[in-house]
Short mmCIF file of C-alpha atoms in Angstrom, two decimals:
data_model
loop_
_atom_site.label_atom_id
_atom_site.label_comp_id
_atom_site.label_asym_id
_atom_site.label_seq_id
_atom_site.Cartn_x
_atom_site.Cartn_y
_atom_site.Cartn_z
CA UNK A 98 -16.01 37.90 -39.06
CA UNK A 99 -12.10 37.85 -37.87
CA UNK A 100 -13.76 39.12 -34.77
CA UNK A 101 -15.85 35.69 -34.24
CA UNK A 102 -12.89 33.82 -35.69
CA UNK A 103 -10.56 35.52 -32.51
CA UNK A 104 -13.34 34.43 -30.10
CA UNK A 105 -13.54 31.14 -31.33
CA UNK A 106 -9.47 30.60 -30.98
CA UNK A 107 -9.56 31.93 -27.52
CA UNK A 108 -12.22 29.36 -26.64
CA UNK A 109 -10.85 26.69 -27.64
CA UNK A 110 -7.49 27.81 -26.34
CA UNK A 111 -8.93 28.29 -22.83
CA UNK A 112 -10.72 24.87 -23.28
CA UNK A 113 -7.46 23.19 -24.06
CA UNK A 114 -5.32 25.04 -20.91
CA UNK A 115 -8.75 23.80 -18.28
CA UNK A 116 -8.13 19.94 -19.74
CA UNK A 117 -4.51 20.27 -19.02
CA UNK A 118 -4.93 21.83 -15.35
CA UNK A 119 -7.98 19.27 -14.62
CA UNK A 120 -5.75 16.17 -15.81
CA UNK A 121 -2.94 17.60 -13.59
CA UNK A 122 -4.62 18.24 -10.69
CA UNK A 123 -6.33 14.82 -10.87
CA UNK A 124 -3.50 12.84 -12.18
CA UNK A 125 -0.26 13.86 -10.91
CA UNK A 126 0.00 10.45 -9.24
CA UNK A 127 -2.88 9.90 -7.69
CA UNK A 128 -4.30 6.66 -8.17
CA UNK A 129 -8.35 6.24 -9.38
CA UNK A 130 -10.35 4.83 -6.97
CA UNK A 131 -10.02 1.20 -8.74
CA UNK A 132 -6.42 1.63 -9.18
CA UNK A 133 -6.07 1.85 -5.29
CA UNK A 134 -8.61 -0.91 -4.29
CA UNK A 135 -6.59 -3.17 -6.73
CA UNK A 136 -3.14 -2.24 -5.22
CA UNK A 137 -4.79 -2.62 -1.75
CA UNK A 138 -6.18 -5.86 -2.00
CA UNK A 139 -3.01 -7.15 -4.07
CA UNK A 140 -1.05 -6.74 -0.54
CA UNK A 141 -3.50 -7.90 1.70
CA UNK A 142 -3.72 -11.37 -0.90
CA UNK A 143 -0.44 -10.94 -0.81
CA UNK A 144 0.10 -10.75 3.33
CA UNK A 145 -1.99 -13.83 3.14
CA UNK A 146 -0.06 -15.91 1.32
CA UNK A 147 2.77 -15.19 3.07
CA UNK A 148 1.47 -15.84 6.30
CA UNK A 149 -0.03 -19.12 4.90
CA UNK A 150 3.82 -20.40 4.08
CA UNK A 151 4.46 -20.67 7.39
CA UNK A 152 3.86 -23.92 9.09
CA UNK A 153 3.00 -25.22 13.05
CA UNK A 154 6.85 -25.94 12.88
CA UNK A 155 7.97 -22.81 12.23
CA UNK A 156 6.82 -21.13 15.00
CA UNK A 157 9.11 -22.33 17.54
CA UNK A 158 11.50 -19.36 17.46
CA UNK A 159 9.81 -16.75 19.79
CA UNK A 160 11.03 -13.23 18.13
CA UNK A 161 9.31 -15.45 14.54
CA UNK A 162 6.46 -16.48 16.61
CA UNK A 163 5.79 -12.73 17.76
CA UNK A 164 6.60 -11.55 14.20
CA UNK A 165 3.96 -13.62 12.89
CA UNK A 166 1.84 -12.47 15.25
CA UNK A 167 1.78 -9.20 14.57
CA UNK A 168 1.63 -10.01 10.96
CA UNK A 169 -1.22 -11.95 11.06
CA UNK A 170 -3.01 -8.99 13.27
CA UNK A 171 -1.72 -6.40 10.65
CA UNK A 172 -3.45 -9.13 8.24
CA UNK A 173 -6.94 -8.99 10.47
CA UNK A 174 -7.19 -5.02 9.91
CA UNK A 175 -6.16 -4.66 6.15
CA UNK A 176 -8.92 -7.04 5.85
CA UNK A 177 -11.33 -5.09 7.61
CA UNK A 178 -10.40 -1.85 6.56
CA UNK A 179 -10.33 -3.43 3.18
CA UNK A 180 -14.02 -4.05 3.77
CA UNK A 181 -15.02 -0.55 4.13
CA UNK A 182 -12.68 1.07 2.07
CA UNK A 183 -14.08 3.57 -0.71
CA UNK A 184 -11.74 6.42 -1.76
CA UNK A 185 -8.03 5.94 -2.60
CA UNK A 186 -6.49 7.55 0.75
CA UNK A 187 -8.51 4.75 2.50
CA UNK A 188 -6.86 2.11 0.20
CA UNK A 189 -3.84 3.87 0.33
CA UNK A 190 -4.27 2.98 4.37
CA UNK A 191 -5.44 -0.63 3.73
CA UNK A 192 -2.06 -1.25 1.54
CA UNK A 193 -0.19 0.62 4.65
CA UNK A 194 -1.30 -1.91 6.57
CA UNK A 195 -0.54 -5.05 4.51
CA UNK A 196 2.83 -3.63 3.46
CA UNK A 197 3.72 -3.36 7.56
CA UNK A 198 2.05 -7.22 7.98
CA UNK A 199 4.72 -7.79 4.77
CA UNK A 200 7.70 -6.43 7.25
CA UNK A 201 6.63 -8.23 10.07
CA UNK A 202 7.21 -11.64 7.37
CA UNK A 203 10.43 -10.42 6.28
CA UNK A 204 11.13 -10.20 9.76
CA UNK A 205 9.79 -13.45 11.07
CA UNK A 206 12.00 -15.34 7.95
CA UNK A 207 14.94 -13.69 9.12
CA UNK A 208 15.10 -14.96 12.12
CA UNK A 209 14.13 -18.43 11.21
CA UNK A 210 17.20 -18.03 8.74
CA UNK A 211 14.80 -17.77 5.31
CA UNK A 212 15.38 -15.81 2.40
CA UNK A 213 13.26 -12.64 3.13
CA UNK A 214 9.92 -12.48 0.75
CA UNK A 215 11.10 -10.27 -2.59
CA UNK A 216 9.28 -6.92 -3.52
CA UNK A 217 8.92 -4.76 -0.47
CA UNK A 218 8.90 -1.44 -1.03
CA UNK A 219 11.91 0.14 0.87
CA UNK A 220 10.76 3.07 2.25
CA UNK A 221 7.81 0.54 4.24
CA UNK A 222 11.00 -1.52 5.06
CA UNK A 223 13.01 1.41 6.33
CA UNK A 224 9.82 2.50 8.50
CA UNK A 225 9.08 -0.98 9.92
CA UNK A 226 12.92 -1.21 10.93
CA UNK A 227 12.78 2.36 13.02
CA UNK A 228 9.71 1.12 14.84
CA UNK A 229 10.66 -1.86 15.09
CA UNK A 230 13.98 -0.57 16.87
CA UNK A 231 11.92 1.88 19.52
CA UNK A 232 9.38 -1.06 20.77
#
């Protein structure tokens, strides 16, 4: 009897330490598949709007005209990447994407002297700025 008892305790001990290694291993940070398509299509909605704020006016300036520009293409291929999208590192592309559209925004309202959209994530804004600099 204490010998099934002992068996029993290890069992469910082991059971216990493979829940905790699975949950880990799946969830240290990584975003479920819906998770990521939400995030990812929040910044392409997002990129949208922003380019929708802009009007015919507004694109005098040429360095905000070109900014737009490349916004708007960054805008094209979230949406089409959004479209075929189906695992989080795909999404995870698809919000890389909108978030560099979301610089080239910031960018364009700069130099039209507007208050730069709130909410970017620095380290995309940090990114966009060195390439930015080489091109």
């Amino acid at each position: 009897m204490g010998f099934a008892v002992l068996l029993a305790l290890l069992l469910i001990v082991g059971a216990v330490a493979a829940v905790v290694v699975q949950r880990r291993s799946n969830g240290g940070g990584a975003m479920s598949d819906l998770d990521a398509e939400a995030e990812a299509n929040r910044w392409v909605v997002r990129l949208g709007g922003s380019l929708s704020a802009f009007t015919a006016g507004a694109r005098a300036d040429r360095t905000a005209a070109r900014e737009l520009s490349a916004a708007a293409e960054r805008h094209r291929t979230a949406r089409q990447q959004l479209a075929t999208a189906r695992t989080p590192a795909e999404y995870a592309v698809v919000t890389r994407t909108a978030l560099e559209g979301m610089h080239h925004v910031r960018a364009a309202r700069t130099a039209l002297g507007i208050a730069p959209p709130p909410g970017l994530p620095l380290a995309g804004k940090r990114r966009h700025q060195r390439d930015h600099v080489r091109t």
